[in-house]
Amino acid sequence: MKPTVRKPILAGNWKLNKTIREAIELVTLLNRQIRDFQHVDVVVCPPFTALAEVSEVLMQSEIRLGAQNVYWEDKGAFTGEVSAPMLKDAGCAYVIVGHSERRQFFHETHETVNKRTRAALRHGLTPIVCAGETLAEREASRTFQVVKEQIEGGLRGFTQEEARKLVLAYEPVWAIGTGKVATPEQAQEVHAYLRKELQALFGAETAESLRIQYGGSVKADNIAELMRQPDIDGALVGGASLDAQSFADIVRNAALVAVK
Ligand code: PGA
């Protein structure tokens, strides 16, 4: 049984998709379909350009807004970057940090993940900190080592109080956008390991209260069995969050497990 302190959280990571108009259309539909889900938190993470407009649509909604990245300085001569105060201003409550695509394509390191996470917390944004191994790392039996380093590095120097405000996401790189979802057992094994690691870093109470999402080819037909695992507290959804019906179905199926 999952402790009730961990309210499941479903987040849609839209990645590099949707114009402003398309984003408004999608979130308007979602807003109609996702109502009265007191048992789960729901977040959408559009691209930067659509944040402010999507925020307007979500004014009276239970759906929360998130961004896909954040820079660690508040302002200044940092061409091309977007800061935590700017995200707050655009209506964000969450921000994804250290997604594997950022690690892979944009030179994200443990240190930069740490700085971004810290900046988010400083401004009252909830960071969704991602970790996960590549296929080669899994095949070399390095999964635990890799996620341990990502978590230790990403969260180095954080107090218990700060750690309690985080959401983590375990996203095996080989499962992202591939249609190859981790089995519930594979995912649970790493989630349990991460929670043990969190316990070592921040103590049992903090570890028990932290939500760990699974991400990687989550769909309406596999979310329920993932959610039934004791240490899986929701999902970070990519492809299937780009369609209102499929994301709403994921939220609904997750909520059904959550109320049981
Ligand atoms: P996917 O992406 O659901 O398309 O596999 C998940 C993610 O990258 O967050």
Coordinates of C-alpha atoms and ligand atoms in Angstrom, one line a residue:
M1 CA 0.0 0.0 0.0
K2 CA 1.3 3.5 -0.8
P3 CA 1.3 6.0 2.0
T4 CA -1.5 8.4 1.5
V5 CA 1.0 11.3 2.0
R6 CA 2.1 10.7 -1.6
K7 CA -0.6 12.1 -3.8
P8 CA 0.0 10.7 -7.3
I9 CA 1.1 13.2 -9.9
L10 CA 0.6 13.0 -13.7
A11 CA 2.6 15.4 -15.8
G12 CA 2.5 15.9 -19.6
N13 CA 5.8 16.9 -21.1
W14 CA 4.9 18.4 -24.5
K15 CA 8.6 18.8 -25.4
L16 CA 9.2 20.7 -28.7
N17 CA 5.6 20.5 -29.8
K18 CA 2.6 22.8 -30.2
T19 CA 2.2 26.4 -31.4
I20 CA 0.4 28.8 -29.1
R21 CA -2.9 28.1 -30.9
E22 CA -2.4 24.3 -30.8
A23 CA -1.5 24.5 -27.1
I24 CA -4.6 26.5 -26.3
E25 CA -6.7 24.0 -28.2
L26 CA -5.2 21.0 -26.4
V27 CA -5.4 22.5 -22.9
T28 CA -9.0 23.7 -23.5
L29 CA -10.0 20.1 -24.3
L30 CA -8.0 18.8 -21.3
N31 CA -9.7 21.2 -19.0
R32 CA -13.1 19.9 -20.1
Q33 CA -12.1 16.3 -19.7
I34 CA -10.0 16.5 -16.5
R35 CA -12.3 17.6 -13.7
D36 CA -12.8 16.5 -10.1
F37 CA -9.7 14.5 -9.8
Q38 CA -9.1 15.3 -6.2
H39 CA -7.0 12.1 -5.8
V40 CA -4.3 13.1 -8.3
D41 CA -2.3 16.2 -9.3
V42 CA -2.2 17.0 -13.0
V43 CA 0.4 19.2 -14.7
V44 CA 1.0 20.2 -18.3
C45 CA 4.4 21.4 -19.5
P46 CA 4.1 23.2 -22.8
P47 CA 7.0 24.9 -24.6
F48 CA 8.0 28.4 -23.2
T49 CA 6.2 30.3 -25.9
A50 CA 2.8 28.9 -25.0
L51 CA 3.1 29.1 -21.2
A52 CA 1.4 32.5 -20.6
E53 CA -1.5 31.8 -22.9
V54 CA -2.0 28.3 -21.5
S55 CA -1.9 29.8 -18.0
E56 CA -4.9 32.0 -18.9
V57 CA -6.9 29.0 -20.0
L58 CA -6.1 27.2 -16.8
M59 CA -7.1 30.1 -14.5
Q60 CA -10.1 28.3 -13.0
S61 CA -8.7 24.8 -13.5
E62 CA -7.2 22.1 -11.2
I63 CA -4.6 21.4 -13.9
R64 CA -1.3 23.1 -13.0
L65 CA 1.3 24.6 -15.3
G66 CA 4.9 23.5 -15.6
A67 CA 7.9 24.5 -17.8
Q68 CA 10.5 22.1 -19.3
N69 CA 13.6 23.8 -18.1
V70 CA 14.8 26.8 -16.1
Y71 CA 18.1 28.7 -15.9
W72 CA 19.7 29.3 -12.4
E73 CA 20.3 33.0 -12.6
D74 CA 17.3 35.3 -12.1
K75 CA 18.2 37.8 -14.7
G76 CA 21.1 39.4 -16.6
A77 CA 23.2 38.9 -19.7
F78 CA 22.4 35.2 -20.4
T79 CA 21.0 35.3 -24.0
G80 CA 18.4 32.7 -24.7
E81 CA 17.8 31.6 -21.1
V82 CA 14.5 31.7 -19.1
S83 CA 14.6 32.2 -15.3
A84 CA 12.5 30.9 -12.4
P85 CA 10.9 34.4 -11.7
M86 CA 10.0 34.5 -15.4
L87 CA 8.3 31.1 -15.2
K88 CA 6.4 32.2 -12.1
D89 CA 5.3 35.3 -13.9
A90 CA 4.0 33.1 -16.7
G91 CA 1.9 31.1 -14.3
C92 CA 4.1 28.1 -13.7
A93 CA 4.0 26.0 -10.5
Y94 CA 6.3 23.2 -11.7
V95 CA 9.4 22.8 -13.8
I96 CA 11.1 19.7 -15.3
V97 CA 14.8 19.6 -14.6
G98 CA 17.5 17.3 -16.0
H99 CA 15.4 15.5 -18.5
S100 CA 17.5 12.9 -20.4
E101 CA 17.0 14.8 -23.6
R102 CA 18.7 17.8 -22.0
R103 CA 21.5 15.6 -20.6
Q104 CA 21.9 13.9 -24.0
F105 CA 21.6 16.9 -26.4
F106 CA 22.3 20.0 -24.3
H107 CA 25.2 19.0 -22.0
E108 CA 23.2 18.9 -18.8
T109 CA 25.4 17.7 -15.9
H110 CA 24.7 16.8 -12.3
E111 CA 26.0 20.2 -11.4
T112 CA 23.7 22.1 -13.7
V113 CA 20.8 20.0 -12.6
N114 CA 21.6 20.9 -9.1
K115 CA 21.7 24.7 -9.9
R116 CA 18.5 24.6 -11.8
T117 CA 16.7 22.7 -9.0
R118 CA 18.0 25.1 -6.4
A119 CA 16.8 28.1 -8.5
A120 CA 13.4 26.5 -8.9
L121 CA 13.0 25.9 -5.1
R122 CA 14.3 29.4 -4.3
H123 CA 11.3 30.8 -6.2
G124 CA 8.7 28.4 -5.1
L125 CA 8.5 26.3 -8.2
T126 CA 8.3 22.5 -7.7
P127 CA 11.1 20.9 -9.6
I128 CA 10.5 17.5 -11.3
V129 CA 14.0 16.1 -11.3
C130 CA 14.6 13.4 -13.8
A131 CA 17.0 10.4 -13.6
G132 CA 17.4 7.3 -15.8
E133 CA 19.8 5.0 -17.4
T134 CA 20.5 4.4 -21.1
L135 CA 20.1 0.9 -22.7
A136 CA 23.9 0.4 -22.7
E137 CA 24.0 1.3 -19.0
R138 CA 21.2 -1.1 -18.2
E139 CA 22.9 -3.9 -20.2
A140 CA 26.1 -3.3 -18.4
S141 CA 24.2 -3.7 -15.1
R142 CA 24.9 -0.1 -14.2
T143 CA 21.3 1.1 -13.7
F144 CA 21.5 1.6 -9.9
Q145 CA 24.9 3.2 -10.1
V146 CA 23.8 5.7 -12.8
V147 CA 20.6 6.8 -11.0
K148 CA 22.4 7.0 -7.7
E149 CA 25.0 9.4 -9.2
Q150 CA 22.3 11.5 -10.8
I151 CA 20.3 11.8 -7.6
E152 CA 23.4 12.4 -5.4
G153 CA 24.8 15.0 -7.8
G154 CA 21.5 16.7 -8.6
L155 CA 20.5 17.0 -5.0
R156 CA 23.8 17.6 -3.4
G157 CA 23.7 20.1 -0.5
F158 CA 20.0 20.2 -0.2
T159 CA 18.3 20.2 3.2
Q160 CA 15.6 17.8 4.2
E161 CA 13.1 20.7 4.0
E162 CA 14.2 21.5 0.5
A163 CA 14.2 17.8 -0.6
R164 CA 10.6 17.4 0.6
K165 CA 9.4 19.9 -2.0
L166 CA 10.7 17.9 -4.9
V167 CA 9.2 15.5 -7.3
L168 CA 11.5 12.9 -8.9
A169 CA 10.9 11.1 -12.2
Y170 CA 12.6 7.8 -13.1
E171 CA 12.8 7.7 -16.9
P172 CA 14.8 4.9 -18.4
V173 CA 16.2 6.4 -21.6
W174 CA 15.5 3.2 -23.6
A175 CA 11.8 3.5 -22.8
I176 CA 11.4 7.2 -23.8
G177 CA 9.5 7.6 -27.1
T178 CA 10.3 4.0 -28.1
G179 CA 7.0 2.3 -27.2
K180 CA 9.1 0.0 -25.0
V181 CA 7.7 0.6 -21.5
A182 CA 9.6 -0.8 -18.6
T183 CA 7.7 -3.6 -17.0
P184 CA 6.1 -2.6 -13.7
E185 CA 8.6 -4.9 -11.9
Q186 CA 11.6 -3.2 -13.7
A187 CA 10.3 0.2 -12.8
Q188 CA 9.4 -0.7 -9.2
E189 CA 12.8 -2.1 -8.6
V190 CA 14.5 1.2 -9.5
H191 CA 11.9 3.3 -7.7
A192 CA 12.4 1.3 -4.5
Y193 CA 16.2 1.7 -5.0
L194 CA 15.8 5.5 -5.4
R195 CA 13.6 5.7 -2.3
K196 CA 16.3 3.8 -0.4
E197 CA 18.9 6.3 -1.7
L198 CA 16.7 9.2 -0.7
Q199 CA 16.4 7.7 2.7
A200 CA 20.2 7.6 3.0
L201 CA 20.4 11.2 1.9
F202 CA 17.4 12.8 3.7
G203 CA 16.0 10.4 6.2
A204 CA 13.1 8.0 6.2
E205 CA 10.3 10.5 6.6
T206 CA 11.4 12.6 3.6
A207 CA 12.0 9.5 1.5
E208 CA 8.5 8.2 2.3
S209 CA 6.9 11.6 1.4
L210 CA 8.6 12.1 -1.9
R211 CA 6.7 11.3 -5.1
I212 CA 8.6 9.4 -7.7
Q213 CA 7.0 9.4 -11.2
Y214 CA 7.7 6.8 -13.8
G215 CA 8.3 8.0 -17.4
G216 CA 8.8 6.3 -20.7
S217 CA 6.1 5.2 -23.1
V218 CA 3.3 5.6 -20.6
K219 CA -0.1 5.1 -22.2
A220 CA -3.7 4.7 -21.0
D221 CA -3.4 1.0 -21.2
N222 CA -0.2 0.6 -19.1
I223 CA -0.6 3.3 -16.4
A224 CA -2.8 1.3 -14.1
E225 CA -0.3 -1.6 -13.6
L226 CA 2.5 0.8 -13.1
M227 CA 0.5 2.8 -10.6
R228 CA -0.2 -0.4 -8.6
Q229 CA 3.5 -0.7 -7.7
P230 CA 4.2 0.5 -4.2
D231 CA 6.8 3.1 -5.1
I232 CA 5.4 4.5 -8.3
D233 CA 3.5 7.7 -7.6
G234 CA 2.4 8.8 -11.0
A235 CA 3.9 9.4 -14.4
L236 CA 5.7 11.9 -16.6
V237 CA 4.1 11.4 -20.0
G238 CA 5.6 12.5 -23.3
G239 CA 4.0 11.4 -26.6
A240 CA 0.7 10.4 -25.1
S241 CA 0.2 13.8 -23.5
L242 CA 0.0 15.5 -26.9
D243 CA -3.5 14.2 -27.4
A244 CA -6.3 15.3 -25.0
Q245 CA -8.2 12.1 -25.1
S246 CA -5.1 9.9 -24.4
F247 CA -3.8 12.1 -21.6
A248 CA -7.2 12.4 -20.0
D249 CA -7.5 8.6 -20.2
I250 CA -4.1 8.2 -18.5
V251 CA -5.2 10.6 -15.7
R252 CA -8.5 8.8 -15.3
N253 CA -6.9 5.3 -15.1
A254 CA -4.3 6.6 -12.7
A255 CA -7.0 8.2 -10.5
L256 CA -9.0 4.9 -10.4
V257 CA -5.9 3.1 -8.9
A258 CA -5.3 6.0 -6.5
V259 CA -8.7 5.8 -4.9
K260 CA -8.6 2.1 -4.4
Ligands
PGA1 P1 7.4 9.3 -23.8 O1 8.3 10.4 -23.1 O2 6.1 9.2 -22.9 O3 7.0 9.9 -25.2 O4 8.1 8.1 -23.8 C1 8.4 10.5 -21.7 C2 9.3 11.7 -21.4 O5 10.3 11.9 -22.0 O6 9.1 12.4 -20.4

